[in-house]
């Protein structure tokens, strides 16, 4: 039986206590709420309006097929932006102090294809606690056997080319989420360290809310729209691919880039550093000076701040980011970031290549039992 993983804070670091105190003082001194402000409410209304407008335009607009295809791609991308900007904060309960408001916006997650209940377990509970720890953080368990994100995983021949095909697989993320992932995770006995014991009502909600999504995005369009089945299929797949690619890229650029680590616990199940320090070493920001990235990504381009303060609405991340950066530097801790989105993308590509092609070239039997004594592992993150 695997031992429960623990963060020991062996060096008795005061980083987290210090940065929390400073962030608390920032909100108190400026008489600010940690929840949504006017700008956040504008974003929520903006993205929901665009989402509904695109959906109705496709469903009722009687437009030409090329135009509807473009709108389908935009609908998929907007679905991802709604998830980033609204649902993500709501499920973290950081959108509003009123939990009814959080519940309403969390429900919207169902309407873009994913279960907020399952997401809360996989993301809020498991990923935020055991970030980048293989066997514990299932967010890095992407296409097992096809994509290798950690040195602790065995490398195979196919993965020599993962730096090419990974981006295509990311585009399948939403399609998998809609038809497979939520069901698979829900019926697992454990998700990471979390033992699944779902209330009975959640069994009903899972299937009922999925059926609503299938009705809105498959059955109703087939009934209302004047298109053939194969034209509908092309549009539906375009929407799913666009949404999946946006989701996949933003999530991977936050944790699988140069500088981030994938630590493993010792034989007693211990991680020697403090949890907050672990977050700094496994998480990265990108394009933090870009207003467009901030507007579209819902703070997910500032994952460092998000992982340290998930209960704070992302609209405040630019300001508290200054505090986090300065405090990390004072404590001699990393603050990993790429200046631009393209820079983070290049960095992710390099890691995929190192963990795939270069790792296989150095020793194709890496991490296999037959090679325990002679294996060589390159310093991937040096």
PDB file of C-alpha atoms in Angstrom, residues 31-297:
ATOM      1  CA  UNK A  31      -9.730  48.152   1.532  1.00  0.00           C
ATOM      2  CA  UNK A  32     -10.189  45.596  -1.255  1.00  0.00           C
ATOM      3  CA  UNK A  33     -12.170  42.379  -1.425  1.00  0.00           C
ATOM      4  CA  UNK A  34     -10.383  39.243  -2.583  1.00  0.00           C
ATOM      5  CA  UNK A  35     -13.422  38.478  -4.763  1.00  0.00           C
ATOM      6  CA  UNK A  36     -14.600  39.814  -8.133  1.00  0.00           C
ATOM      7  CA  UNK A  37     -14.624  43.534  -8.797  1.00  0.00           C
ATOM      8  CA  UNK A  38     -16.328  45.509 -11.558  1.00  0.00           C
ATOM      9  CA  UNK A  39     -13.727  44.526 -14.147  1.00  0.00           C
ATOM     10  CA  UNK A  40     -14.259  40.853 -13.316  1.00  0.00           C
ATOM     11  CA  UNK A  41     -18.028  41.151 -13.676  1.00  0.00           C
ATOM     12  CA  UNK A  42     -17.517  42.842 -17.039  1.00  0.00           C
ATOM     13  CA  UNK A  43     -15.388  39.920 -18.204  1.00  0.00           C
ATOM     14  CA  UNK A  44     -17.996  37.418 -17.060  1.00  0.00           C
ATOM     15  CA  UNK A  45     -20.822  39.201 -18.883  1.00  0.00           C
ATOM     16  CA  UNK A  46     -18.654  39.734 -21.968  1.00  0.00           C
ATOM     17  CA  UNK A  47     -17.610  36.106 -22.404  1.00  0.00           C
ATOM     18  CA  UNK A  48     -21.050  34.691 -21.622  1.00  0.00           C
ATOM     19  CA  UNK A  49     -22.638  37.079 -24.130  1.00  0.00           C
ATOM     20  CA  UNK A  50     -20.161  36.080 -26.833  1.00  0.00           C
ATOM     21  CA  UNK A  51     -20.715  32.382 -26.070  1.00  0.00           C
ATOM     22  CA  UNK A  52     -24.509  32.635 -26.279  1.00  0.00           C
ATOM     23  CA  UNK A  53     -24.335  34.887 -29.343  1.00  0.00           C
ATOM     24  CA  UNK A  54     -22.092  32.478 -31.252  1.00  0.00           C
ATOM     25  CA  UNK A  55     -24.243  29.487 -30.299  1.00  0.00           C
ATOM     26  CA  UNK A  56     -27.483  31.142 -31.445  1.00  0.00           C
ATOM     27  CA  UNK A  57     -25.865  32.467 -34.618  1.00  0.00           C
ATOM     28  CA  UNK A  58     -24.823  28.957 -35.607  1.00  0.00           C
ATOM     29  CA  UNK A  59     -28.118  27.401 -34.568  1.00  0.00           C
ATOM     30  CA  UNK A  60     -30.519  29.964 -36.031  1.00  0.00           C
ATOM     31  CA  UNK A  61     -28.512  32.194 -38.339  1.00  0.00           C
ATOM     32  CA  UNK A  62     -28.989  30.179 -41.550  1.00  0.00           C
ATOM     33  CA  UNK A  63     -25.500  31.249 -42.619  1.00  0.00           C
ATOM     34  CA  UNK A  64     -23.225  29.793 -45.270  1.00  0.00           C
ATOM     35  CA  UNK A  65     -21.253  26.688 -44.361  1.00  0.00           C
ATOM     36  CA  UNK A  66     -17.823  28.407 -44.396  1.00  0.00           C
ATOM     37  CA  UNK A  67     -19.109  31.119 -42.049  1.00  0.00           C
ATOM     38  CA  UNK A  68     -20.641  28.552 -39.698  1.00  0.00           C
ATOM     39  CA  UNK A  69     -17.353  26.645 -39.640  1.00  0.00           C
ATOM     40  CA  UNK A  70     -15.502  29.782 -38.563  1.00  0.00           C
ATOM     41  CA  UNK A  71     -18.149  30.455 -35.919  1.00  0.00           C
ATOM     42  CA  UNK A  72     -17.834  26.868 -34.661  1.00  0.00           C
ATOM     43  CA  UNK A  73     -14.087  27.372 -34.134  1.00  0.00           C
ATOM     44  CA  UNK A  74     -14.748  30.661 -32.344  1.00  0.00           C
ATOM     45  CA  UNK A  75     -17.432  28.966 -30.218  1.00  0.00           C
ATOM     46  CA  UNK A  76     -14.930  26.332 -29.123  1.00  0.00           C
ATOM     47  CA  UNK A  77     -12.303  28.920 -28.244  1.00  0.00           C
ATOM     48  CA  UNK A  78     -14.866  31.023 -26.372  1.00  0.00           C
ATOM     49  CA  UNK A  79     -15.932  27.941 -24.419  1.00  0.00           C
ATOM     50  CA  UNK A  80     -12.347  27.624 -23.220  1.00  0.00           C
ATOM     51  CA  UNK A  81     -12.230  31.329 -22.286  1.00  0.00           C
ATOM     52  CA  UNK A  82     -15.493  30.995 -20.328  1.00  0.00           C
ATOM     53  CA  UNK A  83     -13.916  28.082 -18.455  1.00  0.00           C
ATOM     54  CA  UNK A  84     -10.759  30.072 -17.716  1.00  0.00           C
ATOM     55  CA  UNK A  85     -12.386  33.355 -16.758  1.00  0.00           C
ATOM     56  CA  UNK A  86     -15.620  32.382 -15.044  1.00  0.00           C
ATOM     57  CA  UNK A  87     -15.992  28.719 -14.123  1.00  0.00           C
ATOM     58  CA  UNK A  88     -12.442  28.243 -12.867  1.00  0.00           C
ATOM     59  CA  UNK A  89     -12.785  31.010 -10.282  1.00  0.00           C
ATOM     60  CA  UNK A  90     -16.322  29.965  -9.373  1.00  0.00           C
ATOM     61  CA  UNK A  91     -15.332  26.341  -8.705  1.00  0.00           C
ATOM     62  CA  UNK A  92     -12.463  27.618  -6.542  1.00  0.00           C
ATOM     63  CA  UNK A  93     -15.111  29.740  -4.745  1.00  0.00           C
ATOM     64  CA  UNK A  94     -13.043  32.827  -5.470  1.00  0.00           C
ATOM     65  CA  UNK A  95     -15.494  34.593  -7.789  1.00  0.00           C
ATOM     66  CA  UNK A  96     -17.922  35.760  -5.101  1.00  0.00           C
ATOM     67  CA  UNK A  97     -18.395  35.706  -1.349  1.00  0.00           C
ATOM     68  CA  UNK A  98     -21.948  34.595  -2.135  1.00  0.00           C
ATOM     69  CA  UNK A  99     -21.749  30.832  -2.643  1.00  0.00           C
ATOM     70  CA  UNK A 100     -24.980  30.842  -4.658  1.00  0.00           C
ATOM     71  CA  UNK A 101     -23.227  33.001  -7.249  1.00  0.00           C
ATOM     72  CA  UNK A 102     -20.284  30.599  -7.304  1.00  0.00           C
ATOM     73  CA  UNK A 103     -22.667  27.665  -7.749  1.00  0.00           C
ATOM     74  CA  UNK A 104     -24.449  29.318 -10.686  1.00  0.00           C
ATOM     75  CA  UNK A 105     -21.207  30.082 -12.517  1.00  0.00           C
ATOM     76  CA  UNK A 106     -19.844  26.629 -11.632  1.00  0.00           C
ATOM     77  CA  UNK A 107     -22.899  25.121 -13.331  1.00  0.00           C
ATOM     78  CA  UNK A 108     -21.891  26.862 -16.571  1.00  0.00           C
ATOM     79  CA  UNK A 109     -18.979  24.400 -16.687  1.00  0.00           C
ATOM     80  CA  UNK A 110     -21.519  21.693 -17.571  1.00  0.00           C
ATOM     81  CA  UNK A 111     -22.632  23.753 -20.570  1.00  0.00           C
ATOM     82  CA  UNK A 112     -19.134  23.825 -22.039  1.00  0.00           C
ATOM     83  CA  UNK A 113     -18.786  20.047 -21.698  1.00  0.00           C
ATOM     84  CA  UNK A 114     -17.185  19.286 -18.320  1.00  0.00           C
ATOM     85  CA  UNK A 115     -18.342  18.274 -14.843  1.00  0.00           C
ATOM     86  CA  UNK A 116     -17.588  20.895 -12.160  1.00  0.00           C
ATOM     87  CA  UNK A 117     -17.840  18.202  -9.473  1.00  0.00           C
ATOM     88  CA  UNK A 118     -15.196  15.970 -11.071  1.00  0.00           C
ATOM     89  CA  UNK A 119     -13.044  19.004 -11.891  1.00  0.00           C
ATOM     90  CA  UNK A 120     -13.124  20.106  -8.272  1.00  0.00           C
ATOM     91  CA  UNK A 121     -11.666  16.754  -7.197  1.00  0.00           C
ATOM     92  CA  UNK A 122      -9.086  16.419  -9.982  1.00  0.00           C
ATOM     93  CA  UNK A 123      -7.976  20.032 -10.045  1.00  0.00           C
ATOM     94  CA  UNK A 124      -8.744  21.811  -6.764  1.00  0.00           C
ATOM     95  CA  UNK A 125      -8.019  18.912  -4.429  1.00  0.00           C
ATOM     96  CA  UNK A 126      -5.485  16.707  -6.226  1.00  0.00           C
ATOM     97  CA  UNK A 127      -3.591  18.884  -8.720  1.00  0.00           C
ATOM     98  CA  UNK A 128      -3.240  21.883  -6.413  1.00  0.00           C
ATOM     99  CA  UNK A 129      -1.871  19.689  -3.630  1.00  0.00           C
ATOM    100  CA  UNK A 130       0.433  17.318  -5.529  1.00  0.00           C
ATOM    101  CA  UNK A 131       1.493  19.472  -8.477  1.00  0.00           C
ATOM    102  CA  UNK A 132       3.788  17.685 -10.966  1.00  0.00           C
ATOM    103  CA  UNK A 133       4.276  14.622  -8.750  1.00  0.00           C
ATOM    104  CA  UNK A 134       3.988  11.551 -10.980  1.00  0.00           C
ATOM    105  CA  UNK A 135       1.475   9.033  -9.712  1.00  0.00           C
ATOM    106  CA  UNK A 136      -0.289  11.697  -7.638  1.00  0.00           C
ATOM    107  CA  UNK A 137      -1.047  14.605  -9.963  1.00  0.00           C
ATOM    108  CA  UNK A 138      -3.255  13.173 -12.707  1.00  0.00           C
ATOM    109  CA  UNK A 139      -3.142  16.439 -14.643  1.00  0.00           C
ATOM    110  CA  UNK A 140       0.266  15.350 -15.964  1.00  0.00           C
ATOM    111  CA  UNK A 141      -1.085  11.925 -16.885  1.00  0.00           C
ATOM    112  CA  UNK A 142      -1.795  13.034 -20.458  1.00  0.00           C
ATOM    113  CA  UNK A 143      -2.165  10.285 -23.073  1.00  0.00           C
ATOM    114  CA  UNK A 144      -0.122   7.624 -21.180  1.00  0.00           C
ATOM    115  CA  UNK A 145       2.354   5.888 -23.451  1.00  0.00           C
ATOM    116  CA  UNK A 146       2.154   8.685 -26.001  1.00  0.00           C
ATOM    117  CA  UNK A 147       3.299  11.735 -24.059  1.00  0.00           C
ATOM    118  CA  UNK A 148       6.068  11.676 -21.459  1.00  0.00           C
ATOM    119  CA  UNK A 149       6.187  14.602 -19.028  1.00  0.00           C
ATOM    120  CA  UNK A 150       8.379  13.184 -16.274  1.00  0.00           C
ATOM    121  CA  UNK A 151      11.787  11.540 -15.991  1.00  0.00           C
ATOM    122  CA  UNK A 152      10.194   8.920 -13.729  1.00  0.00           C
ATOM    123  CA  UNK A 153       8.228   7.540 -16.692  1.00  0.00           C
ATOM    124  CA  UNK A 154       9.586   4.973 -19.132  1.00  0.00           C
ATOM    125  CA  UNK A 155      10.411   6.384 -22.565  1.00  0.00           C
ATOM    126  CA  UNK A 156       9.431   4.475 -25.716  1.00  0.00           C
ATOM    127  CA  UNK A 157      10.037   4.664 -29.457  1.00  0.00           C
ATOM    128  CA  UNK A 158       6.855   6.565 -30.218  1.00  0.00           C
ATOM    129  CA  UNK A 159       7.708   9.309 -27.748  1.00  0.00           C
ATOM    130  CA  UNK A 160      10.786  10.201 -29.801  1.00  0.00           C
ATOM    131  CA  UNK A 161       8.358  12.253 -31.889  1.00  0.00           C
ATOM    132  CA  UNK A 162       6.172  13.667 -29.127  1.00  0.00           C
ATOM    133  CA  UNK A 163       7.462  17.188 -29.736  1.00  0.00           C
ATOM    134  CA  UNK A 164       5.653  17.006 -33.077  1.00  0.00           C
ATOM    135  CA  UNK A 165       2.403  15.195 -32.351  1.00  0.00           C
ATOM    136  CA  UNK A 166       1.723  16.372 -28.768  1.00  0.00           C
ATOM    137  CA  UNK A 167       0.037  19.535 -29.977  1.00  0.00           C
ATOM    138  CA  UNK A 168      -2.331  17.508 -32.136  1.00  0.00           C
ATOM    139  CA  UNK A 169      -3.210  15.366 -29.121  1.00  0.00           C
ATOM    140  CA  UNK A 170      -3.924  18.472 -27.062  1.00  0.00           C
ATOM    141  CA  UNK A 171      -6.648  19.354 -29.553  1.00  0.00           C
ATOM    142  CA  UNK A 172      -8.402  16.106 -28.591  1.00  0.00           C
ATOM    143  CA  UNK A 173      -8.549  17.125 -24.919  1.00  0.00           C
ATOM    144  CA  UNK A 174     -12.097  18.505 -24.979  1.00  0.00           C
ATOM    145  CA  UNK A 175     -13.445  15.650 -27.070  1.00  0.00           C
ATOM    146  CA  UNK A 176     -12.077  13.233 -24.480  1.00  0.00           C
ATOM    147  CA  UNK A 177     -13.459  15.389 -21.673  1.00  0.00           C
ATOM    148  CA  UNK A 178     -16.953  15.425 -23.149  1.00  0.00           C
ATOM    149  CA  UNK A 179     -17.239  11.698 -23.849  1.00  0.00           C
ATOM    150  CA  UNK A 180     -14.708   9.907 -21.653  1.00  0.00           C
ATOM    151  CA  UNK A 181     -12.640  11.724 -19.030  1.00  0.00           C
ATOM    152  CA  UNK A 182     -15.367  12.755 -16.580  1.00  0.00           C
ATOM    153  CA  UNK A 183     -16.874   9.260 -16.560  1.00  0.00           C
ATOM    154  CA  UNK A 184     -13.477   7.593 -16.129  1.00  0.00           C
ATOM    155  CA  UNK A 185     -12.397   9.853 -13.267  1.00  0.00           C
ATOM    156  CA  UNK A 186     -15.789   9.657 -11.545  1.00  0.00           C
ATOM    157  CA  UNK A 187     -15.751   5.861 -11.385  1.00  0.00           C
ATOM    158  CA  UNK A 188     -12.128   5.499 -10.294  1.00  0.00           C
ATOM    159  CA  UNK A 189     -11.680   4.291  -6.728  1.00  0.00           C
ATOM    160  CA  UNK A 190      -8.988   6.904  -6.208  1.00  0.00           C
ATOM    161  CA  UNK A 191      -7.896  10.059  -7.984  1.00  0.00           C
ATOM    162  CA  UNK A 192      -4.355  10.614  -6.841  1.00  0.00           C
ATOM    163  CA  UNK A 193      -4.450  10.507  -3.039  1.00  0.00           C
ATOM    164  CA  UNK A 194      -8.179  11.261  -2.959  1.00  0.00           C
ATOM    165  CA  UNK A 195     -10.449   8.279  -2.217  1.00  0.00           C
ATOM    166  CA  UNK A 196     -13.666   8.678  -4.205  1.00  0.00           C
ATOM    167  CA  UNK A 197     -16.871   8.380  -2.191  1.00  0.00           C
ATOM    168  CA  UNK A 198     -19.466  10.326  -4.141  1.00  0.00           C
ATOM    169  CA  UNK A 199     -22.866  11.366  -2.781  1.00  0.00           C
ATOM    170  CA  UNK A 200     -25.674   9.587  -4.621  1.00  0.00           C
ATOM    171  CA  UNK A 201     -26.961  12.802  -6.115  1.00  0.00           C
ATOM    172  CA  UNK A 202     -23.677  13.263  -7.975  1.00  0.00           C
ATOM    173  CA  UNK A 203     -24.304  10.065  -9.968  1.00  0.00           C
ATOM    174  CA  UNK A 204     -27.544  11.566 -11.227  1.00  0.00           C
ATOM    175  CA  UNK A 205     -25.989  14.979 -11.880  1.00  0.00           C
ATOM    176  CA  UNK A 206     -23.127  13.532 -13.907  1.00  0.00           C
ATOM    177  CA  UNK A 207     -25.385  11.802 -16.416  1.00  0.00           C
ATOM    178  CA  UNK A 208     -28.174  14.388 -16.358  1.00  0.00           C
ATOM    179  CA  UNK A 209     -25.908  17.370 -17.014  1.00  0.00           C
ATOM    180  CA  UNK A 210     -23.975  15.472 -19.674  1.00  0.00           C
ATOM    181  CA  UNK A 211     -27.293  14.730 -21.388  1.00  0.00           C
ATOM    182  CA  UNK A 212     -28.098  18.461 -21.369  1.00  0.00           C
ATOM    183  CA  UNK A 213     -24.794  19.161 -23.121  1.00  0.00           C
ATOM    184  CA  UNK A 214     -25.381  16.401 -25.679  1.00  0.00           C
ATOM    185  CA  UNK A 215     -28.865  17.791 -26.358  1.00  0.00           C
ATOM    186  CA  UNK A 216     -27.690  21.399 -26.778  1.00  0.00           C
ATOM    187  CA  UNK A 217     -24.653  20.651 -28.925  1.00  0.00           C
ATOM    188  CA  UNK A 218     -25.618  17.487 -30.829  1.00  0.00           C
ATOM    189  CA  UNK A 219     -29.341  16.688 -30.867  1.00  0.00           C
ATOM    190  CA  UNK A 220     -30.823  20.200 -31.105  1.00  0.00           C
ATOM    191  CA  UNK A 221     -28.451  21.390 -33.866  1.00  0.00           C
ATOM    192  CA  UNK A 222     -29.207  18.254 -35.898  1.00  0.00           C
ATOM    193  CA  UNK A 223     -32.930  18.996 -35.576  1.00  0.00           C
ATOM    194  CA  UNK A 224     -32.853  22.756 -36.174  1.00  0.00           C
ATOM    195  CA  UNK A 225     -29.992  23.330 -38.587  1.00  0.00           C
ATOM    196  CA  UNK A 226     -30.320  22.749 -42.309  1.00  0.00           C
ATOM    197  CA  UNK A 227     -27.140  20.699 -42.665  1.00  0.00           C
ATOM    198  CA  UNK A 228     -26.260  17.106 -43.466  1.00  0.00           C
ATOM    199  CA  UNK A 229     -24.907  14.809 -40.760  1.00  0.00           C
ATOM    200  CA  UNK A 230     -21.380  15.040 -42.137  1.00  0.00           C
ATOM    201  CA  UNK A 231     -21.502  18.847 -42.292  1.00  0.00           C
ATOM    202  CA  UNK A 232     -22.645  18.886 -38.682  1.00  0.00           C
ATOM    203  CA  UNK A 233     -19.859  16.477 -37.736  1.00  0.00           C
ATOM    204  CA  UNK A 234     -17.220  18.704 -39.326  1.00  0.00           C
ATOM    205  CA  UNK A 235     -18.504  21.731 -37.400  1.00  0.00           C
ATOM    206  CA  UNK A 236     -18.798  19.824 -34.120  1.00  0.00           C
ATOM    207  CA  UNK A 237     -15.287  18.435 -34.405  1.00  0.00           C
ATOM    208  CA  UNK A 238     -13.884  21.858 -35.340  1.00  0.00           C
ATOM    209  CA  UNK A 239     -15.455  23.286 -32.184  1.00  0.00           C
ATOM    210  CA  UNK A 240     -14.041  20.488 -30.022  1.00  0.00           C
ATOM    211  CA  UNK A 241     -10.562  20.676 -31.556  1.00  0.00           C
ATOM    212  CA  UNK A 242     -10.377  24.464 -31.090  1.00  0.00           C
ATOM    213  CA  UNK A 243     -11.528  24.280 -27.474  1.00  0.00           C
ATOM    214  CA  UNK A 244      -9.207  21.364 -26.706  1.00  0.00           C
ATOM    215  CA  UNK A 245      -6.142  23.014 -28.210  1.00  0.00           C
ATOM    216  CA  UNK A 246      -6.658  26.246 -26.258  1.00  0.00           C
ATOM    217  CA  UNK A 247      -7.214  24.307 -23.029  1.00  0.00           C
ATOM    218  CA  UNK A 248      -4.277  21.970 -23.586  1.00  0.00           C
ATOM    219  CA  UNK A 249      -1.764  24.684 -24.406  1.00  0.00           C
ATOM    220  CA  UNK A 250      -2.656  26.977 -21.518  1.00  0.00           C
ATOM    221  CA  UNK A 251      -2.573  24.153 -18.967  1.00  0.00           C
ATOM    222  CA  UNK A 252       0.708  22.636 -20.180  1.00  0.00           C
ATOM    223  CA  UNK A 253       2.543  25.953 -20.436  1.00  0.00           C
ATOM    224  CA  UNK A 254       1.913  26.415 -16.720  1.00  0.00           C
ATOM    225  CA  UNK A 255       3.748  23.294 -15.540  1.00  0.00           C
ATOM    226  CA  UNK A 256       5.756  21.660 -18.344  1.00  0.00           C
ATOM    227  CA  UNK A 257       8.363  24.197 -19.403  1.00  0.00           C
ATOM    228  CA  UNK A 258      12.072  24.682 -18.796  1.00  0.00           C
ATOM    229  CA  UNK A 259      12.800  25.297 -15.141  1.00  0.00           C
ATOM    230  CA  UNK A 260       9.828  23.467 -13.661  1.00  0.00           C
ATOM    231  CA  UNK A 261      10.532  20.258 -11.769  1.00  0.00           C
ATOM    232  CA  UNK A 262       8.805  16.911 -11.305  1.00  0.00           C
ATOM    233  CA  UNK A 263       9.961  15.848  -7.818  1.00  0.00           C
ATOM    234  CA  UNK A 264       9.331  12.432  -6.339  1.00  0.00           C
ATOM    235  CA  UNK A 265       8.723  11.573  -2.673  1.00  0.00           C
ATOM    236  CA  UNK A 266      11.264   9.506  -0.745  1.00  0.00           C
ATOM    237  CA  UNK A 267      10.606   5.901   0.253  1.00  0.00           C
ATOM    238  CA  UNK A 268       8.597   7.095   3.261  1.00  0.00           C
ATOM    239  CA  UNK A 269       6.321   9.205   1.074  1.00  0.00           C
ATOM    240  CA  UNK A 270       7.854  12.525   2.074  1.00  0.00           C
ATOM    241  CA  UNK A 271       8.634  15.638   0.059  1.00  0.00           C
ATOM    242  CA  UNK A 272      11.232  17.457   2.133  1.00  0.00           C
ATOM    243  CA  UNK A 273      10.367  21.005   1.083  1.00  0.00           C
ATOM    244  CA  UNK A 274       7.328  23.013   2.121  1.00  0.00           C
ATOM    245  CA  UNK A 275       4.184  22.863  -0.012  1.00  0.00           C
ATOM    246  CA  UNK A 276       4.448  26.526  -1.057  1.00  0.00           C
ATOM    247  CA  UNK A 277       8.077  26.115  -2.132  1.00  0.00           C
ATOM    248  CA  UNK A 278       7.022  23.029  -4.082  1.00  0.00           C
ATOM    249  CA  UNK A 279       4.476  25.179  -5.943  1.00  0.00           C
ATOM    250  CA  UNK A 280       7.166  27.667  -6.933  1.00  0.00           C
ATOM    251  CA  UNK A 281       9.392  24.916  -8.317  1.00  0.00           C
ATOM    252  CA  UNK A 282       6.646  23.172 -10.300  1.00  0.00           C
ATOM    253  CA  UNK A 283       4.676  26.118 -11.658  1.00  0.00           C
ATOM    254  CA  UNK A 284       5.374  28.824 -14.225  1.00  0.00           C
ATOM    255  CA  UNK A 285       3.875  32.065 -15.509  1.00  0.00           C
ATOM    256  CA  UNK A 286       3.844  33.344 -19.065  1.00  0.00           C
ATOM    257  CA  UNK A 287       3.088  36.654 -20.787  1.00  0.00           C
ATOM    258  CA  UNK A 288       2.321  38.414 -17.503  1.00  0.00           C
ATOM    259  CA  UNK A 289       2.737  41.856 -19.079  1.00  0.00           C
ATOM    260  CA  UNK A 290       0.264  41.090 -21.865  1.00  0.00           C
ATOM    261  CA  UNK A 291      -3.177  42.599 -21.259  1.00  0.00           C
ATOM    262  CA  UNK A 292      -4.611  40.319 -23.947  1.00  0.00           C
ATOM    263  CA  UNK A 293      -3.261  37.193 -22.244  1.00  0.00           C
ATOM    264  CA  UNK A 294      -4.613  38.401 -18.905  1.00  0.00           C
ATOM    265  CA  UNK A 295      -8.035  39.062 -20.434  1.00  0.00           C
ATOM    266  CA  UNK A 296      -8.314  35.752 -22.275  1.00  0.00           C
ATOM    267  CA  UNK A 297      -6.593  33.336 -19.897  1.00  0.00           C
TER     268      UNK A 297
END
